[in-house]
Amino acid sequence: MEPRPADQLRTVFFFIVLLSPGSCDNDLYLEFCGTWYHARGPLSLNLNLSTGCDAITISANESSLSISGKITSQCEREEVLPFKQLGLDSQEDSDFCLYWEPLLDQLKLQIGGKNLTLCWPASLQDSCCTDLSYGPKTPVVRYGIGKGRVRTDNLSAEVHSSYMFEGQSINCTAFCYQATEGSAHINTPQETTLKSQNIEHPCAHRSEVELKEDLGGYNVTSPTTAGESSESTTTVHLPPALKHAAKPKSKVVLSFFTNNSMFQVGNNETWTLNNVVGITVGNKVNEVIKDLSEPIRIGFHHDVIPKMYSRKCVSWDTREDPWQVNWLVDGCETRQGGANHTECLCNHLTYFTVLVQLKPRPVRHLLALTVITSLGCAISLISCVVLIIFLCRKRRRSDEQSVPIHMGLAGSLALLSLLFFFTGVLANVGGEIMCAWVGPALHYALLSSFTWMGIEVFHTFWLVYMVFSLFPEPYIWNLVGFVVPAVPVIILVSVGDIYGLREVVQSDDISNPYHMCWMKVTHKAMLAHYFTNMTILTILVLSGFVMLFLVYKKIRNRDEWRQNRVAFLSIWGLSCLFGTTWGLTFLDFEPLSDFILFLSCILNAFQGFLLMLRFCMLDWMRKQAGGSPLGSTSSGSTRQHMLQASEKS
């Protein structure tokens, strides 16, 4: 059957695109994708890779996917890997993509949601195998590779037994210079990442240090690229202990990578720095050198990392995880030298970088803060119960309209203290299921407490500035204080994926987090936190401070308020009522971060106790004054004084 003219034109067009992408002289990468049609049963990945520059063949049958050929500079692999060993499912047809980057001598396979590193990234070699051209077609079969394509260009919709790509060997140094200077069009899978991070160099720099007998330590600095300042370099200190761990006259090879996309772990919770350092003895990445008596010191200079994100030195042990990038903190110590410098002290050789945790940063002094919070919540709970009993007895003897409001605030604070005291225990015992109930309850108690504090603010404004207006009935305050806060909580529960088990990581032991029932660390939960908690807290704190100022301005000339202790106790007591102590949340910045953290924890955890203490002190002062206005116990008396002042005027 003669080929149609359209097919001939399509083939010619494909070779033009493949061999001359954009304005490049040589291909910076190969991306071949397809679908592996296989039988149901045990599957395997067969590798047969050797050094040289000839061709690479991707073939498949009913039970195995094979990658073989000669295109690497230093990578050699001959293995048969069962899919189960790689954690892959073998029940359905598998989509896959094979990536080859000659400047890094890196070969990666993406299949079944896994990113497998077949050849680890390396520094610049003497020769690179690139310009891989599509070879002759193979027969159409039942089991094999279908929908084959290179980048976005389709090769065939039929199922073939194999695809072969023939390479061409070129000088790596010239190729790297060509890519760096821009004569080659950087159009790789990581192009967007490179541009967004202003990375100009696609190659890895290489430095070698010979381990001589008289080596007393050696410092290596990464070379700078065009437009890069010397302050952004990476420094490595090799200790004398390294020469005793390695063989005599060995060479330590240091590879400095500035393309972090190849080392990303593929989730939205962590991110690695642009700079990655690979340290090996010779070219043997898997040679075991660990537990050095003196650590290797690696200094990373980087962009400023916001303090809300934690960072830690990590390494990828290619012996333990040879197929997938897995950053671990084992064997490394992190020392932060400011917002833009991190020093890593590691006792082994492999790949190193700094992992940035895109979650709330670990909490310092978590154990001390937990003890203070638990103690404060327990005392506040008892204090609120005592205060409620006190107010109930007072309500029987007096008709002050402020008593129901004070009781509502005490009740909401009691519920908040109770749930917060047991949240850690319930989280550890009941896990995610229990937290699905306790989390919304704790959120409701917090919103209810904020609402009652806001009612206290409004109530004080009513008494001071609306003297002759009728006062709302108590059931209206109960409706606002107890029912309204339930509305956003019910909405968030119906939305889902908001409440659950929350881990609070402590800075001195990140492997042993504190568990509590609260909002999850998800995008929806963070939006819910800012739109409910932070918005209400901002309004409460601002209105509280405004009302404190207005009350002070109104009463500062009264004789009974000129006594220092009364003025102090009144302002301090109103601060507890208005919740302005929660405003310390917005003052968490260096160098007072730890002080503000402890102060906020103490004042807010003991808020129920301080509230009870305020009422007890003022009641005692009222008795000492013989019932005079000097010792007014509540803002209800303030209304009476305002009326008297108005009548006199």
XYZ file of C-alpha atoms in Angstrom:
649
model
C 0.000 0.000 0.000
C 1.474 3.318 -1.102
C 1.758 5.997 1.611
C -0.575 8.925 1.183
C 0.915 12.393 0.503
C -0.586 13.665 3.777
C 1.255 10.972 5.716
C 4.514 11.822 3.955
C 4.098 15.518 4.774
C 3.283 14.670 8.408
C 6.450 12.541 8.653
C 8.648 15.249 7.108
C 7.121 17.866 9.388
C 7.749 15.678 12.462
C 11.442 15.218 11.620
C 11.814 18.958 11.102
C 10.263 19.657 14.504
C 12.199 16.879 16.234
C 15.575 17.795 14.854
C 15.156 21.573 15.044
C 13.021 22.646 18.007
C 12.755 26.420 18.071
C 16.135 27.974 17.474
C 18.227 25.305 19.191
C 21.304 23.675 17.667
C 21.039 20.565 19.839
C 18.242 18.979 21.852
C 18.408 19.646 25.559
C 16.178 16.696 26.366
C 14.080 13.833 25.055
C 10.530 13.300 26.250
C 8.918 10.120 24.958
C 5.453 9.133 26.205
C 3.078 6.321 25.432
C 0.674 3.729 26.808
C 1.896 0.248 27.684
C -0.734 -2.345 26.813
C -0.057 -5.454 28.851
C -1.753 -8.538 30.225
C -3.088 -8.845 33.770
C -0.494 -10.440 35.952
C 2.945 -9.858 37.447
C 4.767 -7.078 35.597
C 8.396 -6.020 35.632
C 10.707 -3.222 34.531
C 13.823 -4.436 32.716
C 16.877 -2.174 32.531
C 19.984 -2.694 30.446
C 21.843 0.605 30.265
C 25.522 1.095 29.494
C 27.841 3.982 28.721
C 28.372 5.301 25.231
C 26.322 7.025 22.583
C 24.528 4.714 20.193
C 20.767 4.433 20.727
C 18.085 3.824 23.335
C 15.242 1.364 22.851
C 11.949 1.315 24.720
C 10.180 -2.001 24.200
C 7.294 -3.826 25.833
C 5.420 -7.099 25.778
C 2.620 -8.609 27.809
C 4.595 -8.740 31.071
C 7.607 -6.405 30.933
C 8.638 -2.887 29.955
C 12.258 -2.724 28.853
C 14.634 0.223 28.513
C 18.025 -0.559 27.020
C 20.820 1.025 25.051
C 23.902 3.210 25.199
C 23.313 6.910 25.781
C 24.810 7.656 29.226
C 28.243 8.934 30.211
C 28.617 7.139 33.527
C 25.339 5.357 34.330
C 25.310 1.574 34.003
C 22.352 -0.559 35.085
C 21.259 -4.096 34.352
C 18.310 -5.073 36.534
C 14.873 -6.689 36.480
C 12.498 -4.972 38.893
C 9.038 -6.372 39.741
C 6.339 -3.732 39.761
C 5.286 -4.709 43.283
C 8.774 -3.833 44.509
C 8.329 -0.351 43.073
C 4.870 0.015 44.609
C 3.147 0.041 41.220
C -0.236 -1.392 40.276
C -0.269 -3.993 37.520
C -3.995 -4.315 36.837
C -4.572 -1.750 34.075
C -2.788 -0.441 31.013
C -0.064 1.963 32.066
C 0.659 5.449 30.752
C 4.328 6.388 31.010
C 6.863 9.023 30.009
C 10.631 8.671 29.662
C 12.819 11.758 30.128
C 16.449 12.002 29.077
C 18.576 15.063 29.932
C 22.072 14.699 28.434
C 23.658 17.672 30.243
C 22.849 16.017 33.565
C 23.276 12.432 32.379
C 19.870 11.819 33.963
C 17.217 9.327 32.867
C 13.804 9.342 34.535
C 10.683 7.236 34.078
C 7.243 8.447 35.082
C 4.725 5.620 35.363
C 1.735 4.872 37.545
C 2.053 8.159 39.421
C 5.666 7.347 40.388
C 8.763 9.277 39.332
C 11.565 6.729 39.027
C 15.158 7.892 38.653
C 16.885 5.356 36.418
C 20.123 7.350 36.184
C 20.958 9.836 38.916
C 21.873 13.411 37.949
C 25.588 14.036 37.618
C 27.928 16.912 36.956
C 29.137 17.876 33.497
C 30.878 15.023 31.636
C 33.209 15.037 28.627
C 30.625 13.957 26.061
C 26.831 14.145 25.861
C 24.503 11.944 23.840
C 21.812 14.121 22.341
C 19.794 14.808 19.173
C 17.995 11.482 19.536
C 16.201 10.757 16.254
C 13.335 8.335 15.769
C 14.505 5.060 14.219
C 12.684 2.560 12.028
C 9.171 1.432 12.866
C 8.584 -1.975 14.419
C 5.702 -4.398 13.791
C 2.220 -3.781 15.141
C 1.442 -6.155 18.019
C -1.276 -6.835 20.591
C 0.851 -6.143 23.644
C 3.316 -3.301 23.417
C 3.494 0.501 23.308
C 0.650 2.526 21.833
C -0.029 6.223 21.361
C 3.698 6.910 21.147
C 4.691 10.540 20.965
C 7.709 12.798 21.376
C 6.785 15.910 23.316
C 3.498 16.942 21.670
C 4.122 15.224 18.310
C 2.347 11.910 17.802
C 4.418 9.099 16.264
C 1.774 6.412 15.924
C -1.637 5.592 17.354
C -1.046 1.850 16.843
C 0.585 -0.547 19.275
C 4.227 -1.342 18.426
C 6.650 -3.697 20.088
C 9.346 -1.036 20.516
C 10.589 2.452 19.733
C 14.234 3.224 19.078
C 16.004 6.590 19.142
C 19.518 7.003 17.764
C 21.836 9.554 19.395
C 24.754 11.740 18.460
C 27.775 12.399 20.684
C 28.850 16.028 21.191
C 31.172 17.909 23.535
C 29.342 18.601 26.813
C 31.264 21.772 27.623
C 30.395 23.374 24.297
C 26.832 22.116 24.605
C 26.530 23.623 28.074
C 27.945 26.945 26.902
C 25.504 26.905 23.998
C 22.563 26.311 26.338
C 23.756 28.899 28.841
C 24.332 31.667 26.338
C 20.902 31.137 24.837
C 21.735 29.833 21.380
C 19.821 26.760 22.430
C 16.185 27.229 23.259
C 15.558 26.035 26.831
C 12.362 24.118 26.305
C 12.459 21.349 28.868
C 9.740 19.964 31.134
C 11.083 22.259 33.825
C 11.209 25.388 31.634
C 8.560 27.244 33.586
C 10.267 26.429 36.871
C 13.631 27.603 35.582
C 12.297 30.891 34.339
C 10.220 31.636 37.416
C 13.216 31.095 39.672
C 15.611 33.044 37.425
C 17.955 30.082 36.929
C 20.210 30.595 33.923
C 22.497 27.569 34.042
C 21.103 24.117 33.075
C 24.398 22.316 33.824
C 25.895 21.054 37.055
C 29.334 22.365 38.048
C 31.958 19.880 39.145
C 34.883 20.152 41.552
C 37.379 17.480 42.569
C 39.500 17.260 45.702
C 42.212 14.622 46.111
C 42.361 13.134 49.612
C 46.034 13.457 50.426
C 47.619 12.287 53.649
C 48.372 15.828 54.761
C 44.869 17.096 54.013
C 43.838 19.205 56.991
C 40.437 20.170 55.727
C 39.426 21.725 52.442
C 36.945 24.426 51.433
C 35.135 24.311 48.096
C 32.947 27.103 46.744
C 30.461 26.677 43.921
C 31.249 28.767 40.842
C 28.919 31.650 40.069
C 26.943 31.915 36.868
C 26.283 34.973 34.767
C 24.359 37.599 36.696
C 24.738 35.743 40.003
C 26.313 37.459 42.988
C 29.035 35.847 45.085
C 26.707 35.991 48.090
C 24.443 33.351 46.521
C 27.155 30.704 46.300
C 27.289 27.394 48.144
C 30.322 26.534 50.268
C 31.448 23.072 51.366
C 34.028 22.279 54.049
C 35.519 18.778 53.812
C 36.865 17.696 57.219
C 40.122 15.787 57.785
C 38.039 12.823 59.003
C 36.963 12.177 55.416
C 40.411 10.957 54.337
C 40.306 8.209 56.993
C 36.896 6.968 55.835
C 37.764 6.803 52.121
C 40.400 4.781 50.333
C 43.909 6.279 50.022
C 44.414 8.784 47.215
C 40.712 8.866 46.443
C 39.090 11.880 44.841
C 36.043 13.560 46.287
C 33.724 14.773 43.534
C 31.418 17.671 44.348
C 28.531 18.410 41.977
C 26.703 21.736 42.321
C 23.204 21.700 40.830
C 21.151 24.841 40.305
C 18.127 23.168 38.707
C 16.051 21.966 41.627
C 13.141 20.625 39.557
C 14.860 17.248 39.181
C 15.032 16.891 42.961
C 11.492 17.933 43.868
C 9.404 15.318 45.661
C 6.178 16.233 43.893
C 3.891 17.513 46.658
C 2.591 20.878 47.748
C 3.794 20.627 51.336
C 7.554 20.877 50.783
C 9.968 22.611 48.434
C 13.710 22.320 48.044
C 16.160 25.141 47.473
C 17.488 25.934 44.035
C 20.906 24.636 45.083
C 21.647 20.937 45.576
C 25.108 19.548 46.354
C 26.133 16.009 45.479
C 29.256 14.668 47.224
C 30.735 11.304 46.208
C 34.086 9.532 46.206
C 35.040 9.298 42.558
C 31.961 8.583 40.468
C 30.616 5.949 42.869
C 27.408 7.433 44.198
C 26.542 4.261 46.096
C 29.841 3.874 47.960
C 29.117 3.732 51.675
C 30.772 6.561 53.607
C 28.846 7.497 56.710
C 29.123 8.210 60.441
C 32.072 10.572 59.995
C 33.657 11.631 63.283
C 33.648 15.228 62.044
C 30.742 16.471 59.914
C 30.858 17.952 56.450
C 29.770 21.597 56.593
C 27.640 22.890 53.719
C 26.637 26.540 53.682
C 23.657 27.445 51.503
C 23.097 31.106 50.666
C 19.561 31.540 49.396
C 16.686 33.975 49.059
C 14.963 35.106 52.237
C 12.695 32.372 53.596
C 9.646 33.733 55.456
C 9.672 32.854 59.141
C 6.288 31.123 58.818
C 8.056 28.345 56.885
C 10.438 25.958 58.606
C 13.608 24.660 56.966
C 15.817 21.711 57.637
C 18.883 20.126 56.092
C 18.101 16.902 54.277
C 19.884 14.273 52.214
C 18.808 11.729 49.616
C 20.344 8.339 50.351
C 20.505 6.699 46.928
C 21.389 3.357 48.508
C 18.190 3.220 50.549
C 15.967 4.873 47.910
C 17.669 4.266 44.555
C 14.582 4.851 42.414
C 12.782 7.812 43.954
C 13.935 11.087 45.481
C 13.349 10.797 49.219
C 14.695 13.617 51.356
C 15.491 12.603 54.959
C 16.821 14.530 57.944
C 18.851 11.550 59.174
C 22.534 12.319 59.656
C 22.213 16.087 59.230
C 22.016 18.971 61.678
C 20.499 22.322 60.725
C 21.915 25.670 61.792
C 20.143 28.813 60.659
C 22.370 31.813 60.088
C 19.606 34.273 59.295
C 16.706 34.376 56.897
C 18.946 33.858 53.840
C 21.627 31.472 55.081
C 21.475 27.865 56.289
C 24.393 25.678 57.340
C 24.143 21.883 57.198
C 26.367 19.594 59.271
C 26.160 16.072 57.818
C 28.107 12.902 58.644
C 27.815 11.057 55.310
C 28.136 11.497 51.533
C 25.239 11.790 49.084
C 22.984 14.608 47.744
C 22.240 17.501 50.124
C 19.905 20.485 50.126
C 17.570 22.461 52.381
C 13.939 21.403 52.517
C 11.416 24.182 53.134
C 8.233 23.075 54.859
C 5.277 24.924 53.337
C 3.300 24.384 56.515
C 3.120 26.412 59.692
C 6.591 26.513 61.193
C 7.503 24.294 64.151
C 6.670 25.834 67.527
C 9.502 26.620 69.883
C 9.098 25.733 73.567
C 6.044 23.632 72.715
C 6.267 21.536 75.895
C 6.379 24.601 78.170
C 3.527 26.259 76.266
C 1.461 23.065 76.468
C 1.944 22.841 80.248
C 1.015 26.516 80.715
C -2.056 26.136 78.497
C -3.260 22.978 80.248
C -2.771 24.495 83.693
C -4.416 27.760 82.632
C -7.405 25.994 81.064
C -7.940 23.859 84.170
C -7.825 26.873 86.503
C -9.964 28.954 84.127
C -12.582 26.193 83.948
C -12.872 26.049 87.743
C -12.839 29.855 87.946
C -15.625 30.218 85.379
C -17.793 27.703 87.247
C -17.219 29.620 90.504
C -17.967 32.910 88.708
C -21.214 31.543 87.261
C -22.327 30.468 90.762
C -21.358 33.900 92.099
C -23.312 35.690 89.350
C -26.350 33.452 89.834
C -26.506 34.398 93.511
C -25.969 38.042 92.626
C -28.784 37.910 90.091
C -31.198 36.812 92.796
C -30.320 39.853 94.909
C -30.037 42.420 92.094
C -31.683 43.199 88.769
C -28.524 44.478 87.077
C -28.913 43.975 83.351
C -25.232 43.165 82.825
C -25.272 39.966 84.901
C -26.709 37.717 82.110
C -24.012 38.997 79.754
C -21.252 38.241 82.232
C -22.745 34.773 82.757
C -22.775 34.158 78.998
C -19.111 35.116 78.709
C -18.193 32.932 81.678
C -20.132 29.994 80.222
C -18.509 30.230 76.793
C -15.036 30.535 78.337
C -15.759 27.501 80.525
C -16.679 25.429 77.454
C -13.604 26.672 75.587
C -11.293 25.820 78.505
C -12.863 22.371 78.897
C -12.480 21.404 75.233
C -8.994 22.866 74.912
C -7.836 21.025 78.026
C -8.930 17.648 76.618
C -8.229 18.222 72.902
C -4.798 16.577 73.033
C -6.084 13.518 74.883
C -9.077 13.112 72.576
C -6.883 13.483 69.482
C -4.488 10.758 70.612
C -7.266 8.391 71.738
C -9.912 8.907 69.068
C -7.778 10.083 66.140
C -9.372 11.499 63.018
C -12.857 10.177 63.811
C -12.995 11.843 67.219
C -11.509 15.077 65.889
C -14.229 15.299 63.255
C -16.567 16.080 66.202
C -14.278 17.766 68.713
C -12.781 20.160 66.114
C -16.122 21.842 65.251
C -17.067 21.955 68.948
C -13.790 23.692 69.840
C -14.237 26.147 66.970
C -17.781 26.894 68.127
C -16.582 27.516 71.700
C -13.912 29.934 70.432
C -16.350 31.851 68.213
C -18.903 31.952 71.025
C -16.294 33.392 73.423
C -15.310 36.029 70.873
C -18.972 36.875 70.330
C -19.660 37.321 74.054
C -16.583 39.532 74.333
C -18.016 41.605 71.502
C -21.340 41.770 73.344
C -19.467 43.114 76.377
C -18.003 45.852 74.163
C -21.420 46.742 72.754
C -23.016 46.597 76.191
C -20.483 49.049 77.625
C -21.045 51.398 74.680
C -24.804 51.201 75.293
C -24.450 52.042 78.978
C -22.048 54.930 78.508
C -23.420 56.625 75.376
C -27.083 55.555 75.132
C -28.167 56.347 78.662
C -31.905 56.819 78.111
C -32.420 54.045 75.503
C -34.214 50.831 76.359
C -31.878 47.909 77.031
C -32.340 44.728 74.906
C -33.814 41.681 76.613
C -31.417 38.964 77.859
C -32.745 36.355 75.401
C -31.475 38.492 72.516
C -27.930 38.361 73.916
C -28.220 34.587 74.399
C -29.401 34.211 70.821
C -26.465 36.247 69.504
C -23.862 34.723 71.836
C -24.802 31.045 71.619
C -26.754 30.539 68.381
C -25.071 32.856 65.857
C -21.548 31.305 66.296
C -22.999 27.915 65.384
C -23.962 29.112 61.893
C -20.435 29.361 60.356
C -19.424 26.111 62.072
C -22.386 24.248 60.547
C -21.570 25.708 57.122
C -17.926 24.635 57.384
C -18.918 21.121 58.487
C -21.188 20.825 55.453
C -18.356 21.986 53.176
C -16.137 19.188 54.507
C -12.366 18.700 54.806
C -12.096 21.524 57.343
C -11.945 19.899 60.774
C -9.813 16.964 61.836
C -6.543 15.894 63.411
C -3.945 18.672 63.528
C -0.242 18.130 64.108
C 1.745 20.862 65.847
C 5.437 20.235 65.210
C 7.907 21.149 67.926
C 11.192 22.640 66.776
C 13.419 20.443 68.930
C 11.775 17.156 67.904
C 9.988 17.286 64.557
C 9.429 13.523 64.611
C 7.173 13.730 67.688
C 4.426 16.292 66.956
C 1.668 17.314 69.356
C -1.791 16.176 68.250
C -4.940 18.209 68.748
C -8.423 18.446 67.279
C -8.761 21.609 65.238
C -8.772 22.785 61.639
C -6.685 20.804 59.177
C -3.719 22.250 57.286
C -5.503 22.487 53.945
C -6.246 25.350 51.602
C -9.935 25.346 52.488
C -9.218 25.162 56.207
C -6.781 28.088 56.035
C -9.369 30.190 54.185
C -11.962 29.259 56.807
C -9.540 30.229 59.577
C -8.875 33.662 58.124
C -12.496 34.413 57.217
C -13.879 33.367 60.612
C -11.312 33.450 63.408
C -8.946 36.163 62.205
C -11.692 38.443 60.862
C -13.747 38.267 64.066
C -10.619 38.617 66.212
C -9.512 41.709 64.290
C -12.917 43.363 64.709
C -13.038 42.386 68.391
C -9.580 43.693 69.242
C -10.043 46.982 67.386
C -13.470 47.632 68.885
C -12.163 46.624 72.318
C -9.337 49.133 72.218
C -11.681 51.841 70.889
C -14.152 51.175 73.697
C -11.381 51.201 76.328
C -10.348 54.620 75.038
C -13.928 55.929 75.008
C -14.617 54.644 78.525
C -11.416 56.188 79.824
C -12.243 59.497 78.115
C -15.745 59.507 79.612
C -14.844 58.701 83.204
C -11.351 60.121 83.657
C -12.643 63.311 85.341
C -14.900 61.520 87.853
C -13.683 61.605 91.449
C -14.129 57.903 92.063
C -12.067 57.022 88.994
C -9.111 59.180 89.954
C -7.920 56.670 92.479
C -5.137 54.696 90.869
C -6.113 51.226 91.976
C -9.696 51.642 90.828
C -8.624 52.963 87.433
C -6.108 50.171 87.029
C -8.548 47.435 88.039
C -11.257 48.860 85.812
C -9.100 49.067 82.697
C -7.564 45.659 83.413
C -10.985 44.130 84.042
C -12.481 45.634 80.914
C -9.524 44.299 78.937
C -10.463 40.801 80.047
C -14.089 41.450 79.090
C -13.244 42.921 75.713
C -10.691 40.234 74.768
C -7.965 42.704 73.841
C -5.373 40.265 75.228
C -6.007 38.174 72.118
C -4.546 41.070 70.140
C -1.086 39.848 71.148
C -1.526 37.312 68.352
C -0.724 40.069 65.862
C 2.559 41.044 67.593
C 4.475 37.833 66.901
C 7.667 39.247 65.392
C 11.351 39.134 66.239
C 13.089 39.819 68.558
C 10.118 39.692 70.963
C 8.565 36.598 69.436
C 9.175 34.262 72.382
C 8.144 36.874 74.959
C 4.920 37.682 73.101
C 4.198 33.961 72.648
C 4.467 33.224 76.368
C 2.622 36.392 77.393
C -0.260 35.660 75.030
C -0.384 32.043 76.188
C -0.515 33.018 79.881
C -3.099 35.811 79.559
C -5.466 33.902 77.258
C -5.162 30.533 79.016
C -5.842 32.160 82.404
C -8.519 34.529 81.066
C -11.295 32.777 83.000
C -9.313 33.065 86.217
C -8.516 36.755 85.602
C -12.173 37.412 84.877
C -13.235 35.820 88.163
C -10.481 37.679 90.009
C -11.738 40.975 88.618
C -15.260 40.427 89.918
C -14.023 39.173 93.300
C -11.702 42.166 93.758
C -14.372 44.698 92.833
C -16.928 42.994 95.066
C -14.428 43.132 97.928
C -13.788 46.818 97.209
C -17.535 47.481 97.197
C -17.863 45.926 100.644
C -14.866 47.917 101.904
C -16.454 51.124 100.610
C -19.797 50.261 102.178
C -21.634 50.012 98.879
C -20.468 53.383 97.507
C -19.996 53.925 93.762
C -16.293 53.458 94.327
C -16.660 49.723 94.335
C -19.178 49.117 91.592
C -19.112 45.488 90.635
C -20.504 45.722 87.183
C -21.243 48.062 84.387
C -24.857 48.111 85.522
C -23.857 50.591 88.237
C -22.167 52.670 85.584
C -25.548 53.187 83.935
C -26.973 54.482 87.209
C -24.063 56.908 87.593
C -24.501 58.164 84.056
C -28.181 58.801 84.721
C -27.340 60.720 87.886
C -24.767 62.788 86.031
C -27.271 63.574 83.272
C -29.962 64.628 85.754
C -27.539 66.982 87.514
C -26.560 68.566 84.250
